[in-house]
Coordinates of C-alpha atoms and ligand atoms in Angstrom, one line a residue:
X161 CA 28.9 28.7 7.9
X162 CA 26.6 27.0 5.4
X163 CA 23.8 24.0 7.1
X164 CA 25.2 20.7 6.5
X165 CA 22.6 18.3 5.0
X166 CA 23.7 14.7 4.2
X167 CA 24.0 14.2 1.1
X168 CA 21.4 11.2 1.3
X169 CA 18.6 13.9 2.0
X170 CA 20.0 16.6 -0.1
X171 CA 19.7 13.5 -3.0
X172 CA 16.0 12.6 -2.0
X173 CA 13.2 12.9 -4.2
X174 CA 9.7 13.1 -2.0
X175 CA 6.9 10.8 -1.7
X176 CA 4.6 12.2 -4.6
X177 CA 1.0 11.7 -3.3
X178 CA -2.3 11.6 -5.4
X179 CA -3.7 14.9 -7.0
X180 CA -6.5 16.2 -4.3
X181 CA -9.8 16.7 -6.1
X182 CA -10.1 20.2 -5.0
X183 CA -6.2 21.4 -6.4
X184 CA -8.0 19.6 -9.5
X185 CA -11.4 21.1 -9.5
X186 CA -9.4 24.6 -9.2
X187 CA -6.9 24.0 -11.9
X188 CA -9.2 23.2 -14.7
X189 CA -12.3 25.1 -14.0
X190 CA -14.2 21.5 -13.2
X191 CA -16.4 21.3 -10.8
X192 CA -17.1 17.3 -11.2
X193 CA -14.0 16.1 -10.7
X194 CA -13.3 12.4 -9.9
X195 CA -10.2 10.5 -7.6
X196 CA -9.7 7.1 -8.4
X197 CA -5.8 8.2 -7.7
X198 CA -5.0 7.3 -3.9
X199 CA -6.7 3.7 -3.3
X200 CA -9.3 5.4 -1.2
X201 CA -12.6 3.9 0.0
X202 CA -14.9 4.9 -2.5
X203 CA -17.4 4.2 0.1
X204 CA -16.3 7.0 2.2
X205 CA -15.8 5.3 5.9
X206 CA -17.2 3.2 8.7
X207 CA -20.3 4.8 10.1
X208 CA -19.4 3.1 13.4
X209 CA -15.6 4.7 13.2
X210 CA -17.4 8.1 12.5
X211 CA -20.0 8.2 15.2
X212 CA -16.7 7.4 17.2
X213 CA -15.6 10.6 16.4
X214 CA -18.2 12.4 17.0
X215 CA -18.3 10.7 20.6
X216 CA -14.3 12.0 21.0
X217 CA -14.9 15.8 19.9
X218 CA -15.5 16.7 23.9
X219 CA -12.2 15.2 25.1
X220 CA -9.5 16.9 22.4
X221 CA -8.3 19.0 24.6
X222 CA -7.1 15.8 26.7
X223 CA -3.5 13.9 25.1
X224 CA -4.4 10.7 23.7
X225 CA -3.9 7.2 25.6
X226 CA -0.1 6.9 25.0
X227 CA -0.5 3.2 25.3
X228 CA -3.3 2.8 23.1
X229 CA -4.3 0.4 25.7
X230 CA -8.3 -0.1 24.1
X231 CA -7.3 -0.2 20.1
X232 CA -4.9 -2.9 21.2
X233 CA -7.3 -5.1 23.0
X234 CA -9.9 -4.7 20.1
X235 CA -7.0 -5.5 17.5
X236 CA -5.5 -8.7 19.3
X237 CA -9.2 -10.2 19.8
X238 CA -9.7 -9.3 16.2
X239 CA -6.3 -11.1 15.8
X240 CA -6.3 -13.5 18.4
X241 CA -2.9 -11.9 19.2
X242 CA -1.7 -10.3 22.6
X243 CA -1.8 -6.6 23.1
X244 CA 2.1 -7.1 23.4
X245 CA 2.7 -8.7 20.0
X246 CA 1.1 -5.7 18.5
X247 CA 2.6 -1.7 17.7
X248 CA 0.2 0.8 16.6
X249 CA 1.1 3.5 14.1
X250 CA 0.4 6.7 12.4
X251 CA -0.6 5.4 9.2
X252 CA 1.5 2.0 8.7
X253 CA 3.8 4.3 7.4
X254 CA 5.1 5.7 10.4
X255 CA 5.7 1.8 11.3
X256 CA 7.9 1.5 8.0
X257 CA 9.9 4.1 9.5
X258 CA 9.9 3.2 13.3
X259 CA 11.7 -0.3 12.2
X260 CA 14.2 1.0 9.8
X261 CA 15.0 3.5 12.4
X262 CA 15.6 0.5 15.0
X263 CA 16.7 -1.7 13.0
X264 CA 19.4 -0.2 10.7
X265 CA 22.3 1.9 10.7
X266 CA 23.4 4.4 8.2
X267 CA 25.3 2.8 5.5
X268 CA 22.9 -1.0 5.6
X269 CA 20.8 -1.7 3.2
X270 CA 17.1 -3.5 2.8
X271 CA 16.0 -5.6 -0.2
X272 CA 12.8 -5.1 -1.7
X273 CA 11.7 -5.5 -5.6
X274 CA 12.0 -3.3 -8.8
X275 CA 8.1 -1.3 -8.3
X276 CA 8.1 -1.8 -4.7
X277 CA 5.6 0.2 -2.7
X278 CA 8.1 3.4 -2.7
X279 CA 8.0 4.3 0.9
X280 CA 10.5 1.8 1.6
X281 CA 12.9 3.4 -0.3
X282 CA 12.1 6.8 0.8
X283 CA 12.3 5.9 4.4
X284 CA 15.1 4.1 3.9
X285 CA 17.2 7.0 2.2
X286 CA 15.6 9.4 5.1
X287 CA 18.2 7.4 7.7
X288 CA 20.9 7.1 5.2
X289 CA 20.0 3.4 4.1
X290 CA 20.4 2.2 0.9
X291 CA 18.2 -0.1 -1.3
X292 CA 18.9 -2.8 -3.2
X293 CA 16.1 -4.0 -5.5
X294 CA 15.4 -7.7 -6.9
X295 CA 14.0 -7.5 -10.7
X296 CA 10.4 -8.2 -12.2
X297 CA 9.7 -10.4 -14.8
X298 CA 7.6 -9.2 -17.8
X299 CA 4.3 -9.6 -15.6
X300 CA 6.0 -7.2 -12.8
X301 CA 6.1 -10.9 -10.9
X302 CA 8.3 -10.3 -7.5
X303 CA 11.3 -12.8 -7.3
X304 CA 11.4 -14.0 -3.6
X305 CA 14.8 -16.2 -4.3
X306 CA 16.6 -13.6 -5.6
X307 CA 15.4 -11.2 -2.9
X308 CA 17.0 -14.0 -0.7
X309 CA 20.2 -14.4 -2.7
X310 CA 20.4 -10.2 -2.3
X311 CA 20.0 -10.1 1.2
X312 CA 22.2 -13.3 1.6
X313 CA 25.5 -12.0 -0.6
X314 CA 25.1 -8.1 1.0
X315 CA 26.3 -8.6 4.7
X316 CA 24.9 -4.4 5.1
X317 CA 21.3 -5.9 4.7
X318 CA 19.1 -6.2 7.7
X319 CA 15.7 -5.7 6.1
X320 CA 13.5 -7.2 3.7
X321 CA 10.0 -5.6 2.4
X322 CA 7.7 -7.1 0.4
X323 CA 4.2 -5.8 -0.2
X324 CA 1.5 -8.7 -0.4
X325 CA -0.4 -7.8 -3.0
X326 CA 2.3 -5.3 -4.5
X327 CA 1.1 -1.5 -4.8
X328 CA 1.1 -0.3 -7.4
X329 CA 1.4 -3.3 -9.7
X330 CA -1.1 -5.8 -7.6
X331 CA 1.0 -9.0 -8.5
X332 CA 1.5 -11.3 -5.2
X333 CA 3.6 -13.9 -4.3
X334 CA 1.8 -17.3 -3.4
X335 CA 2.4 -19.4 -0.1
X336 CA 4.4 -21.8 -1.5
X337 CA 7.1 -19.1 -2.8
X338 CA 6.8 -17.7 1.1
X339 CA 7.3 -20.9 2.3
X340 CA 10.3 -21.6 0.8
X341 CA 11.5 -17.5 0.7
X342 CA 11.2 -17.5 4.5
X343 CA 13.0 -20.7 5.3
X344 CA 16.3 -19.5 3.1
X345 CA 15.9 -16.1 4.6
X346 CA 16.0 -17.5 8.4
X347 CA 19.5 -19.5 8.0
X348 CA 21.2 -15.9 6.7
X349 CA 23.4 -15.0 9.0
X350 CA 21.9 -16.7 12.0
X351 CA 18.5 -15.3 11.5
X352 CA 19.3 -11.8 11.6
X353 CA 17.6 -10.3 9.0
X354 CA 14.2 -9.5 9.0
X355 CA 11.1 -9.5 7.1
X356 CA 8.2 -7.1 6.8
X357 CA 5.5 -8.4 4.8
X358 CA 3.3 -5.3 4.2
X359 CA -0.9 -6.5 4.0
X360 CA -2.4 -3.5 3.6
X361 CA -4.3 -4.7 0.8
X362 CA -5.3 -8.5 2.5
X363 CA -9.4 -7.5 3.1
X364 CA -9.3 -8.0 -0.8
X365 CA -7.5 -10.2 -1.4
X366 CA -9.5 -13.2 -3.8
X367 CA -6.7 -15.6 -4.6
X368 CA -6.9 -18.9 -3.2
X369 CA -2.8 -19.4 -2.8
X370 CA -1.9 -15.7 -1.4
X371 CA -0.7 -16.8 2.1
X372 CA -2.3 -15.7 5.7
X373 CA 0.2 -13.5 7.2
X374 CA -0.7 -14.5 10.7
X375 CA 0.2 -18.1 9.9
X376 CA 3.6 -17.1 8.3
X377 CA 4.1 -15.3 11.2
X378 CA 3.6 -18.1 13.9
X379 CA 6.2 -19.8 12.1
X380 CA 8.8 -17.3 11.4
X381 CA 10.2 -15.2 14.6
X382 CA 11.9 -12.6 12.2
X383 CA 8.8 -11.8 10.4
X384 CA 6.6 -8.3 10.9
X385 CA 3.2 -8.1 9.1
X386 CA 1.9 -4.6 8.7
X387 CA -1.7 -3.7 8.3
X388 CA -3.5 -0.5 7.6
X389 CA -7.1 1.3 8.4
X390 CA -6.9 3.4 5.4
X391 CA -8.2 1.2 2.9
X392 CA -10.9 -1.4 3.3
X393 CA -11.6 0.6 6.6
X394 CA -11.7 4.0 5.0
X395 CA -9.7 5.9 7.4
X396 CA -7.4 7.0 5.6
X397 CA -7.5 10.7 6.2
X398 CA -7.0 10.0 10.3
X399 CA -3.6 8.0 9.8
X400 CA -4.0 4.3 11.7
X401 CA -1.8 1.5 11.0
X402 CA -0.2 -1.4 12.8
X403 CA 2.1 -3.8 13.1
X404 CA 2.1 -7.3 14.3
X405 CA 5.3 -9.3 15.3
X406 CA 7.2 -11.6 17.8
X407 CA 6.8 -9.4 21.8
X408 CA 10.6 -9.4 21.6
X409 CA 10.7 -7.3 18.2
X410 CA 7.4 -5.2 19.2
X411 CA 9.1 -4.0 22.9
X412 CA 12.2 -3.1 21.1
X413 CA 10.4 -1.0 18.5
X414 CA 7.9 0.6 21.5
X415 CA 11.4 2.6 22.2
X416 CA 11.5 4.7 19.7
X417 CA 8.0 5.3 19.3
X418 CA 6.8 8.6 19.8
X419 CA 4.5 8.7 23.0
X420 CA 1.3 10.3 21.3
X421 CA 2.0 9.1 17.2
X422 CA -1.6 8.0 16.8
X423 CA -4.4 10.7 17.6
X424 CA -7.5 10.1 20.2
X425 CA -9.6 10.2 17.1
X426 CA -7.7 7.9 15.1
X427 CA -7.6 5.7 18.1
X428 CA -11.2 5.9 18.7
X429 CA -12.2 5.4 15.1
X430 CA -9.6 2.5 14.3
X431 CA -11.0 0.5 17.4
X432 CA -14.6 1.5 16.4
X433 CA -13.8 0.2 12.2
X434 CA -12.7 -2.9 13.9
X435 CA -15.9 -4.1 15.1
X436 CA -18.1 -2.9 11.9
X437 CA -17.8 -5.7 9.9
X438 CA -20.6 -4.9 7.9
X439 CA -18.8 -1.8 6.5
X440 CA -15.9 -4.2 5.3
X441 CA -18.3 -6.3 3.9
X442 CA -19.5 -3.8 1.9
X443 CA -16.6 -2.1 0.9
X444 CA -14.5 -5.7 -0.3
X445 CA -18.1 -6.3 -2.3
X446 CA -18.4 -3.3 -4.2
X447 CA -14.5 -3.5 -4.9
X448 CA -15.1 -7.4 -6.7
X449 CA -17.9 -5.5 -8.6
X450 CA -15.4 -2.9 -9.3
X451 CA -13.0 -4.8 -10.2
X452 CA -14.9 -7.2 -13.0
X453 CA -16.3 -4.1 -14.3
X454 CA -12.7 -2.6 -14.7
X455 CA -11.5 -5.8 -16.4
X456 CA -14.4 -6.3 -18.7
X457 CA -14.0 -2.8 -19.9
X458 CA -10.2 -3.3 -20.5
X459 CA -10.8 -6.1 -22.4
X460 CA -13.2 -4.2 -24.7
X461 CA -10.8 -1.7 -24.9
X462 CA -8.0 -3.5 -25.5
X463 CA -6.0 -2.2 -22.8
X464 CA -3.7 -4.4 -21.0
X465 CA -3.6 -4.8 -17.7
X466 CA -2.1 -6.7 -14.8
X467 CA -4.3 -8.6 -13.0
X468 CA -4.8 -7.0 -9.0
X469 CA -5.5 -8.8 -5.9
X470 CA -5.9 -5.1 -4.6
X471 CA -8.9 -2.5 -4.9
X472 CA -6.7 -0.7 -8.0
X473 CA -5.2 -1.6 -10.9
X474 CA -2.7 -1.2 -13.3
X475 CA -3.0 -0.7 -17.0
X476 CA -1.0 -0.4 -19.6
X477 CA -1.3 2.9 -21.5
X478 CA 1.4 2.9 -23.9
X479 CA -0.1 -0.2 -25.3
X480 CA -4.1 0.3 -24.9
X481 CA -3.8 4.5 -25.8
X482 CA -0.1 4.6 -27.6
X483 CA 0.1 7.2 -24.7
X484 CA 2.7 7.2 -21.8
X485 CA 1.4 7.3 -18.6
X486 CA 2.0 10.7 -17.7
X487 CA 0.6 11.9 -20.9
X488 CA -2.7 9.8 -20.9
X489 CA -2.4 10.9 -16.8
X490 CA -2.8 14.6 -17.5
X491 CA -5.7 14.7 -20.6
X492 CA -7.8 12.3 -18.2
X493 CA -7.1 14.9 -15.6
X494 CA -8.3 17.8 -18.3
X495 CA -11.6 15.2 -18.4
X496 CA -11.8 15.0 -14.5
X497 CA -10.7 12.0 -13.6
X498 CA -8.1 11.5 -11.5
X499 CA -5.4 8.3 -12.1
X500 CA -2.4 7.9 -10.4
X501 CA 1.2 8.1 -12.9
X502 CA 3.6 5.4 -12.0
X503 CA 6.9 6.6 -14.1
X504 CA 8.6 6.6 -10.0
X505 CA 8.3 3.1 -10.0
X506 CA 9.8 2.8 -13.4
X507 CA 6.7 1.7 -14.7
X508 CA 6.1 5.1 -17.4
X509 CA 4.2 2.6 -19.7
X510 CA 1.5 2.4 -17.2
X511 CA -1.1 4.3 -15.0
X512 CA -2.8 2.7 -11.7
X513 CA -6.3 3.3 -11.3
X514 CA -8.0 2.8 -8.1
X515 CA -11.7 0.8 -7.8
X516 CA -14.4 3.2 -7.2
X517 CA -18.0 3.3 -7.1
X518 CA -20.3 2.2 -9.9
X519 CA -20.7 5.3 -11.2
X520 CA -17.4 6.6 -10.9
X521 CA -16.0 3.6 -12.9
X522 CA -18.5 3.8 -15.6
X523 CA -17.1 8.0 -16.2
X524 CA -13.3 6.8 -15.4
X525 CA -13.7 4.1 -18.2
X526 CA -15.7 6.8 -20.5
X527 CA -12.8 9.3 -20.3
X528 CA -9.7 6.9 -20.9
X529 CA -12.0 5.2 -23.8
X530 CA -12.4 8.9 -25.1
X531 CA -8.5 8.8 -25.1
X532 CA -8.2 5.8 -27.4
X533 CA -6.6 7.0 -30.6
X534 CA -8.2 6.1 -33.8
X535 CA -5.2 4.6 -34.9
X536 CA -5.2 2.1 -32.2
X537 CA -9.1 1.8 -32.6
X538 CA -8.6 0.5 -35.9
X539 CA -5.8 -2.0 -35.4
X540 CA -7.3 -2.8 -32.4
X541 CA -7.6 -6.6 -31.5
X542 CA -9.6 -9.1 -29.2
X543 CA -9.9 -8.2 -25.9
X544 CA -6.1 -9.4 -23.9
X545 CA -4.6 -9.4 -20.8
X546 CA -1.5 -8.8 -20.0
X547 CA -0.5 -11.4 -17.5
Ligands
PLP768 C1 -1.8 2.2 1.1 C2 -0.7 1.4 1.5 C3 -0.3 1.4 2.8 C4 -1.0 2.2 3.8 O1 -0.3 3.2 4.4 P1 -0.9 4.0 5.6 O2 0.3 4.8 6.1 O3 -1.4 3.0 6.6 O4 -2.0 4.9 5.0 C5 0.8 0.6 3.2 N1 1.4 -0.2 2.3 C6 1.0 -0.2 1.0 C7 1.7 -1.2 0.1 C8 0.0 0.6 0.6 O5 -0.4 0.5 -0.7

C-alpha cells in the first residue's frame, strides 16, 4: 500500500536558505567569497555569549535545563517582564510553529501580507493551514486595515503575522496604523484572533514612529511579540528565540513545547548576549554605517531601493541593472558575493542584500556596480529612491 502524504505537504515548497560561503567557494573555484545573503552579524558574535560556551563544553553530556529557568530570568529583567510571560525557542522559528500548532486547526487560515517573512506560510501549510495574504502598495507598504478586514470576513482565521520591520522588503508599519489595527482586530469575534508581531529586526530599528512592542503588548491581551538572538546578537548558528505574551497564552503554548528545544549552549550563550550590551552597541553602529554607505552607493548607481529599518536591504535590479533578480543573483555569485533572490516572495524584480562590514560593502557595491550594463550607464539618471 502506497504512504499517504497530505496533499498540503506533498504541495509544499521548502524554506530556501542563503547560499553557505563554503558550497560557494567550492562551486566556482573562489576562495574569497563574501555572504551578505542570510542577515548575519557581520561582526561575528558576542564575546561574552562565546566565552559562555566555552564555559558549557564540560557539561554536554548533561540534558539542558528544560525550564530554561536562568535565560528566563536574564530575559524578563532585560524586559521587565515575568519569567511566566515569556517562551523560549529554537530559533523564533520554532515559536512560529509552536503557536500555529496550538492555535490552529487544519483547514483555518492566518493573514499576513503579500512578501511576508515566508515561514509563516511554510509553517502554516506544514499543519494544513492556509494563508491568506493582504496586498502591497507600489512601496511594498503593509496594509494593516485590510489585514483586519481579511481576518474579520474569514471566520477560519485565528492568526495574524506581521513582521515589524518586514524581511525581506524592510517597510514597517508606524504606531499609529498599530494603534488603530489592533483595536479593530480585538472586537473580531470576541477577541479571538490573535496577533504575532514578529521584532526580530527592533535593535535597528531608527524610525521615530515604529511602535515598542512591549507597550502594544500591555495593551492588547491577544498580542505575541517575538524576538530573536540571531541577528543583532549574532547567534544565529546556535538557534535562540523567544516569545513574549499574556501568562495565559505562554502556559498554553509551554504544552506543546518540546522539553529540551533550546540547547545548553544556546541557553548559556543567549543569557550571556543579553548582558553584553556593548556588543549590541557595536553591531546596531556599524549597521547605521552600513546602511548610509549602501544608500549613498545606490544613489550613485542609480539603483532603487526600498528604504530598511532592518540591517539588509532591498534593491531593485531590474531597474538599476535591467537584470532580474535571479540573474543579477547568480553573476554576483560568479564575482563572490553572495545576495539573497527574492522571486519566493514575488518580488523577482529585486535582490535583498544584507549590511556587512566596511570592507565587505565596499566589494559587494564593486561587484553589482561591475554588473551595471552600459546601456543603463548611459541613460542613467540622478541618484532616486524608490520609496
Ligand atoms: C531572521 C528573522 C527571524 C529570526 O529567526 P530565528 O529562527 O530566530 O533565527 C524571525 N523573523 C524574521 C522576520 C526574520 O527576518
Amino acid at each position: 500500500m502506497p504512504l499517504h502524504v497530505p496533499d498540503y505537504i506533498r504541495a509544499l515548497v521548502p524554506y530556501v536558505p542563503g547560499k553557505p560561503i563554503e558550497e560557494t567557494q567550492r562551486e566556482f573555484k573562489i576562495r574569497r567569497v563574501i555572504k551578505l545573503a542570510s542577515n548575519e552579524n557581520p561582526l561575528g558574535s558576542s564575546p561574552k555569549a562565546r566565552a559562555a560556551v566555552r564555559g558549557n563544553l564540560g557539561e554536554l553530556h548533561r540534558y539542558p535545563d528544560a525550564s530554561a529557568h536562568h535565560l528566563k530570568q536574564e530575559l524578563a529583567r532585560h524586559l521587565r517582564k515575568t519569567p511566566v510571560e515569556i517562551i523560549v525557542g529554537n530559533g523564533s522559528n520554532e515559536i512560529i510553529d509552536m503557536l500555529i500548532r496550538t492555535y490552529c486547526l487544519a483547514g483555518d487560515s492566518i493573514v499576513t501580507s503579500k512578501a511576508a517573512f515566508i515561514c509563516y506560510r511554510i509553517c502554516a501549510q506544514i499543519h494544513g493551514v492556509s494563508t491568506i495574504e493582504a496586498p502591497l502598495d507600489e512601496n511594498l507598504h503593509a496594509d494593516l486595515s485590510e489585514m483586519a478586514r481579511l481576518a474579520r470576513d474569514n471566520t477560519r482565521v485565528k492568526m495574524v503575522f506581521i513582521a515589524n520591520p518586514n524581511n525581506p522588503t524592510g517597510t514597517y508599519n508606524t504606531t499609529e496604523e498599530f494603534g488603530s489595527f489592533l483595536k479593530d482586530v480585538a472586537r473580531i469575534r470576541n477577541g479571538s484572533v490573535m496577533v504575532v508581531l514578529d521584532y526580530a529586526y527592533w535593535e535597528y530599528v531608527t524610525a521615530k514612529d515604529l511602535p515598542d512592542p512591549m507597550e502594544l503588548l500591555g495593551e492588547f491581551p491577544n498580542v505575541v511579540v517575538l524576538r530573536t538572538f540571531s541577528k543583532v546578537h549574532g547567534l544565529a548558528g546556535l538557534r535562540a528565540g523567544y516569545g513574549v505574551a499574556r501568562p495565559e497564552i505562554i502556559s498554553t503554548v509551554e504544552k506543546i513545547r518540546q522539553p529540551f528545544n533550546m540547547n545548553a549552549l544556546a541557553l548559556a550563550a543567549a543569557a550571556a548576549a543579553l548582558g553584553d550590551k556593548a556588543f549590541v552597541q557595536k553591531s546596531v553602529k556599524i549597521n547605521n554605517i552600513g546602511m548610509k554607505f549602501w544608500e549613498k552607493n545606490l544613489g550613485r548607481m542609480a539603483i532603487p531601493y526600498w528604504k530598511s529599518q532592518g540591517n539588509f536591504l532591498l534593491i531593485d535590479v531590474s531597474r538599476g541593472l535591467g537584470k532580474c533578480g535571479s540573474e543579477a543573483y547568480l553573476s554576483c555569485l560568479k564575482r563572490g558575493v553572495i545576495f539573497r533572490p527574492v522571486a519566493n516572495y514575488g518580488l523577482a524584480h529585486a535582490l535583498r542584500v544584507s549590511i556587512g562590514t566596511p570592507e565587505e560593502n565596499r566589494l559587494a557595491v564593486k561587484a553589482l556596480e561591475a554588473e551595471i550594463p552600459l546601456a543603463v550607464r548611459a541613460t542613467a539618471s540622478s541618484p532616486q529612491a524608490a520609496d
